[in-house]
């Protein structure tokens, strides 16, 4: 009885704590601070997210967002080139950065007592970055080599890049994040400086900090190290609407490869209003039913039973600043053609459109999909990533739980409806890798690069 009474008395306090965490504040210069307390291990993750990505570039300087990401490790007047990462390693941590279409982010995962040092380092390079011409001349070569390795010498990546360039006519998503090689060859240190000075300001950034920290102490440290950085007016962002696609588009890429590849990209919606939207959740559930686990339809039917594909999958991201696209992709098995695979993929979508999905596979897909969302909570880094990505699309991290509720509420009828609504040829772009004889030249090793 006493234990039950104690639980009842504590419930309002526990509920209030759960609702308050993450904690949030905004500094006078416009920098938002989001803190997710998780006291299970004495570690912390410090992430700086800039609301700027490759979609904000202009033709002629594609790749500049990613190039500047590299240059951010070239030092400041008080921190020498390459010293940033050495200090993080000396603190017992790890660091890296990543550029996407929608944002650029930097992180350090460190023992919690070294958090202030990370704030000091990031605040320093937010405002005092060295953009030395000689350092740029060396680093742009690194980026060009990265492009050769990841795209030019990778037939599948080359196909995906060129397919997006065809699939999006006007929207900046048509440009590759790493940039076109001709733009990289003509880029200057002045281009990166202009990008840095325009967008790397506190009022265009937000911090996400998770781990064994106290939010009040974090807010005070943020004020100490970031609070003195002056905000600046941001350049106007000109939104470019993608024109309505009015018929199928096709592209073929010839490249030395062992096997053909098929990609089918359909224009679909992404989340704009977490409460009001419904189709993006149903599309996520459809993707989970088709390709979310070993017993999903693509693997079971196309790979194991019919043996029409060596592999088949589906990719869809419901969180993006720009327009959405859902990709069906695969490689035909021996004796089968790309046309055979395309027909098989279309047949699976048609089967959902005609017959719907069973209660059992919907339940299994929900379990897999929702579990993958919940598993993010096991990682301090995963929690920070989830918050940062949600915010990058203009959505609120306060509604993450609501998103999971909406996923749970998807019905079999909802899944069948989106299969009927969005998989039509007028919104389809098809890309095919046409394998050419291997040239006998040694392939570049797919070694991981730092960024």
mmCIF file of C-alpha atoms in Angstrom, residues 9-171:
data_model
loop_
_atom_site.group_PDB
_atom_site.id
_atom_site.type_symbol
_atom_site.label_atom_id
_atom_site.label_comp_id
_atom_site.label_asym_id
_atom_site.label_seq_id
_atom_site.Cartn_x
_atom_site.Cartn_y
_atom_site.Cartn_z
ATOM 1 C CA UNK A 9 2.373 10.719 -5.453
ATOM 2 C CA UNK A 10 5.368 10.567 -7.759
ATOM 3 C CA UNK A 11 3.416 10.151 -11.006
ATOM 4 C CA UNK A 12 2.654 13.854 -11.545
ATOM 5 C CA UNK A 13 6.312 14.739 -10.952
ATOM 6 C CA UNK A 14 7.537 11.965 -13.257
ATOM 7 C CA UNK A 15 5.072 13.003 -15.940
ATOM 8 C CA UNK A 16 6.153 16.610 -15.679
ATOM 9 C CA UNK A 17 9.816 15.629 -15.975
ATOM 10 C CA UNK A 18 9.146 13.462 -19.015
ATOM 11 C CA UNK A 19 7.255 16.237 -20.746
ATOM 12 C CA UNK A 20 9.945 18.809 -19.993
ATOM 13 C CA UNK A 21 12.804 16.694 -21.308
ATOM 14 C CA UNK A 22 14.166 17.792 -23.822
ATOM 15 C CA UNK A 23 14.681 21.274 -22.442
ATOM 16 C CA UNK A 24 15.058 24.282 -24.677
ATOM 17 C CA UNK A 25 16.098 27.922 -24.629
ATOM 18 C CA UNK A 26 17.141 30.551 -27.160
ATOM 19 C CA UNK A 27 20.016 32.982 -26.685
ATOM 20 C CA UNK A 28 19.635 36.680 -27.464
ATOM 21 C CA UNK A 29 21.595 36.185 -30.717
ATOM 22 C CA UNK A 30 19.040 33.672 -31.992
ATOM 23 C CA UNK A 31 20.952 30.455 -31.251
ATOM 24 C CA UNK A 32 18.579 27.727 -30.035
ATOM 25 C CA UNK A 33 19.793 25.231 -27.424
ATOM 26 C CA UNK A 34 18.022 21.866 -27.118
ATOM 27 C CA UNK A 35 19.122 19.560 -24.296
ATOM 28 C CA UNK A 36 18.037 15.931 -23.917
ATOM 29 C CA UNK A 37 19.073 14.631 -20.500
ATOM 30 C CA UNK A 38 19.940 10.928 -20.330
ATOM 31 C CA UNK A 39 21.838 9.932 -17.211
ATOM 32 C CA UNK A 40 22.495 6.253 -17.949
ATOM 33 C CA UNK A 41 26.173 6.746 -18.856
ATOM 34 C CA UNK A 42 28.697 9.527 -18.128
ATOM 35 C CA UNK A 43 28.902 10.704 -21.729
ATOM 36 C CA UNK A 44 27.584 13.614 -23.758
ATOM 37 C CA UNK A 45 26.995 14.450 -27.411
ATOM 38 C CA UNK A 46 27.433 18.019 -28.606
ATOM 39 C CA UNK A 47 26.021 18.793 -32.063
ATOM 40 C CA UNK A 48 25.895 22.061 -34.000
ATOM 41 C CA UNK A 49 23.329 22.089 -36.808
ATOM 42 C CA UNK A 50 23.372 24.807 -39.461
ATOM 43 C CA UNK A 51 20.165 25.325 -41.448
ATOM 44 C CA UNK A 52 22.062 25.270 -44.704
ATOM 45 C CA UNK A 53 22.734 22.469 -47.167
ATOM 46 C CA UNK A 54 23.304 21.763 -50.816
ATOM 47 C CA UNK A 55 19.739 22.798 -51.712
ATOM 48 C CA UNK A 56 20.691 26.378 -50.822
ATOM 49 C CA UNK A 57 23.542 26.508 -53.338
ATOM 50 C CA UNK A 58 23.326 28.109 -56.761
ATOM 51 C CA UNK A 59 24.419 26.743 -60.113
ATOM 52 C CA UNK A 60 28.131 27.180 -60.607
ATOM 53 C CA UNK A 61 29.094 26.611 -56.974
ATOM 54 C CA UNK A 62 27.510 23.220 -56.329
ATOM 55 C CA UNK A 63 29.327 21.402 -53.535
ATOM 56 C CA UNK A 64 30.359 24.545 -51.649
ATOM 57 C CA UNK A 65 28.415 23.511 -48.512
ATOM 58 C CA UNK A 66 30.355 20.241 -48.373
ATOM 59 C CA UNK A 67 33.686 21.909 -49.185
ATOM 60 C CA UNK A 68 33.198 24.353 -46.319
ATOM 61 C CA UNK A 69 32.473 21.415 -44.031
ATOM 62 C CA UNK A 70 35.997 20.192 -44.844
ATOM 63 C CA UNK A 71 37.466 23.656 -44.331
ATOM 64 C CA UNK A 72 35.906 23.894 -40.863
ATOM 65 C CA UNK A 73 38.710 21.620 -39.660
ATOM 66 C CA UNK A 74 41.449 23.937 -40.955
ATOM 67 C CA UNK A 75 41.748 25.974 -37.796
ATOM 68 C CA UNK A 76 41.274 29.428 -36.320
ATOM 69 C CA UNK A 77 43.768 31.973 -34.945
ATOM 70 C CA UNK A 78 43.772 30.045 -31.668
ATOM 71 C CA UNK A 79 43.444 26.461 -32.975
ATOM 72 C CA UNK A 80 45.823 25.226 -35.676
ATOM 73 C CA UNK A 81 44.876 23.195 -38.774
ATOM 74 C CA UNK A 82 43.836 19.687 -37.762
ATOM 75 C CA UNK A 83 44.162 20.525 -34.064
ATOM 76 C CA UNK A 84 40.405 20.503 -33.468
ATOM 77 C CA UNK A 85 40.103 16.749 -33.914
ATOM 78 C CA UNK A 86 43.320 16.130 -32.000
ATOM 79 C CA UNK A 87 41.858 17.943 -28.991
ATOM 80 C CA UNK A 88 38.670 15.920 -29.216
ATOM 81 C CA UNK A 89 40.676 12.689 -29.341
ATOM 82 C CA UNK A 90 42.824 13.837 -26.423
ATOM 83 C CA UNK A 91 39.612 14.381 -24.462
ATOM 84 C CA UNK A 92 38.687 10.745 -25.071
ATOM 85 C CA UNK A 93 36.062 11.551 -27.668
ATOM 86 C CA UNK A 94 35.323 11.301 -31.364
ATOM 87 C CA UNK A 95 34.119 13.902 -33.826
ATOM 88 C CA UNK A 96 32.978 14.271 -37.402
ATOM 89 C CA UNK A 97 30.626 16.229 -39.634
ATOM 90 C CA UNK A 98 28.158 15.633 -42.439
ATOM 91 C CA UNK A 99 26.514 17.674 -45.166
ATOM 92 C CA UNK A 100 23.084 16.885 -46.587
ATOM 93 C CA UNK A 101 20.690 18.521 -48.984
ATOM 94 C CA UNK A 102 18.985 20.270 -46.065
ATOM 95 C CA UNK A 103 21.631 20.953 -43.396
ATOM 96 C CA UNK A 104 25.254 20.744 -42.316
ATOM 97 C CA UNK A 105 26.064 19.366 -38.869
ATOM 98 C CA UNK A 106 29.128 18.872 -36.646
ATOM 99 C CA UNK A 107 29.355 16.649 -33.586
ATOM 100 C CA UNK A 108 31.583 15.500 -30.768
ATOM 101 C CA UNK A 109 30.882 12.526 -28.516
ATOM 102 C CA UNK A 110 32.893 12.962 -25.338
ATOM 103 C CA UNK A 111 33.041 12.287 -21.595
ATOM 104 C CA UNK A 112 30.535 14.652 -20.019
ATOM 105 C CA UNK A 113 33.153 16.661 -18.128
ATOM 106 C CA UNK A 114 34.709 17.765 -21.445
ATOM 107 C CA UNK A 115 31.525 19.322 -22.790
ATOM 108 C CA UNK A 116 32.581 22.906 -22.072
ATOM 109 C CA UNK A 117 35.790 22.426 -24.046
ATOM 110 C CA UNK A 118 33.758 21.266 -27.057
ATOM 111 C CA UNK A 119 31.518 24.315 -26.810
ATOM 112 C CA UNK A 120 34.542 26.558 -26.720
ATOM 113 C CA UNK A 121 36.009 24.901 -29.830
ATOM 114 C CA UNK A 122 32.779 25.019 -31.838
ATOM 115 C CA UNK A 123 31.995 28.607 -30.880
ATOM 116 C CA UNK A 124 35.515 29.578 -31.933
ATOM 117 C CA UNK A 125 35.177 28.145 -35.439
ATOM 118 C CA UNK A 126 31.625 29.438 -35.822
ATOM 119 C CA UNK A 127 33.042 32.964 -35.977
ATOM 120 C CA UNK A 128 36.825 32.863 -36.409
ATOM 121 C CA UNK A 129 37.528 30.257 -39.073
ATOM 122 C CA UNK A 130 40.739 30.523 -41.092
ATOM 123 C CA UNK A 131 40.040 30.167 -44.808
ATOM 124 C CA UNK A 132 43.593 30.158 -46.043
ATOM 125 C CA UNK A 133 44.015 29.912 -49.832
ATOM 126 C CA UNK A 134 46.807 27.349 -49.541
ATOM 127 C CA UNK A 135 44.774 25.143 -47.209
ATOM 128 C CA UNK A 136 41.837 25.436 -49.606
ATOM 129 C CA UNK A 137 44.008 24.450 -52.581
ATOM 130 C CA UNK A 138 44.942 21.230 -50.793
ATOM 131 C CA UNK A 139 41.486 20.432 -49.444
ATOM 132 C CA UNK A 140 39.638 20.934 -52.727
ATOM 133 C CA UNK A 141 41.837 18.153 -54.154
ATOM 134 C CA UNK A 142 40.661 15.908 -51.307
ATOM 135 C CA UNK A 143 37.029 16.668 -52.127
ATOM 136 C CA UNK A 144 37.550 16.001 -55.832
ATOM 137 C CA UNK A 145 39.182 12.671 -55.015
ATOM 138 C CA UNK A 146 36.242 11.880 -52.743
ATOM 139 C CA UNK A 147 33.913 12.573 -55.664
ATOM 140 C CA UNK A 148 35.931 10.302 -57.964
ATOM 141 C CA UNK A 149 35.904 7.508 -55.410
ATOM 142 C CA UNK A 150 32.277 7.739 -54.278
ATOM 143 C CA UNK A 151 30.576 8.683 -57.550
ATOM 144 C CA UNK A 152 32.665 8.701 -60.721
ATOM 145 C CA UNK A 153 34.138 5.256 -60.014
ATOM 146 C CA UNK A 154 30.922 3.866 -58.514
ATOM 147 C CA UNK A 155 28.403 2.944 -61.237
ATOM 148 C CA UNK A 156 25.443 2.723 -58.831
ATOM 149 C CA UNK A 157 26.186 6.148 -57.352
ATOM 150 C CA UNK A 158 26.630 7.611 -60.820
ATOM 151 C CA UNK A 159 23.222 6.237 -61.825
ATOM 152 C CA UNK A 160 21.548 7.659 -58.727
ATOM 153 C CA UNK A 161 23.159 11.070 -59.259
ATOM 154 C CA UNK A 162 22.099 11.306 -62.900
ATOM 155 C CA UNK A 163 18.644 9.973 -62.163
ATOM 156 C CA UNK A 164 18.045 12.729 -59.617
ATOM 157 C CA UNK A 165 19.271 15.293 -62.126
ATOM 158 C CA UNK A 166 16.508 14.083 -64.448
ATOM 159 C CA UNK A 167 13.867 13.450 -61.785
ATOM 160 C CA UNK A 168 14.065 17.025 -60.454
ATOM 161 C CA UNK A 169 13.960 19.638 -63.185
ATOM 162 C CA UNK A 170 13.880 22.901 -61.218
ATOM 163 C CA UNK A 171 14.349 22.081 -57.554
#
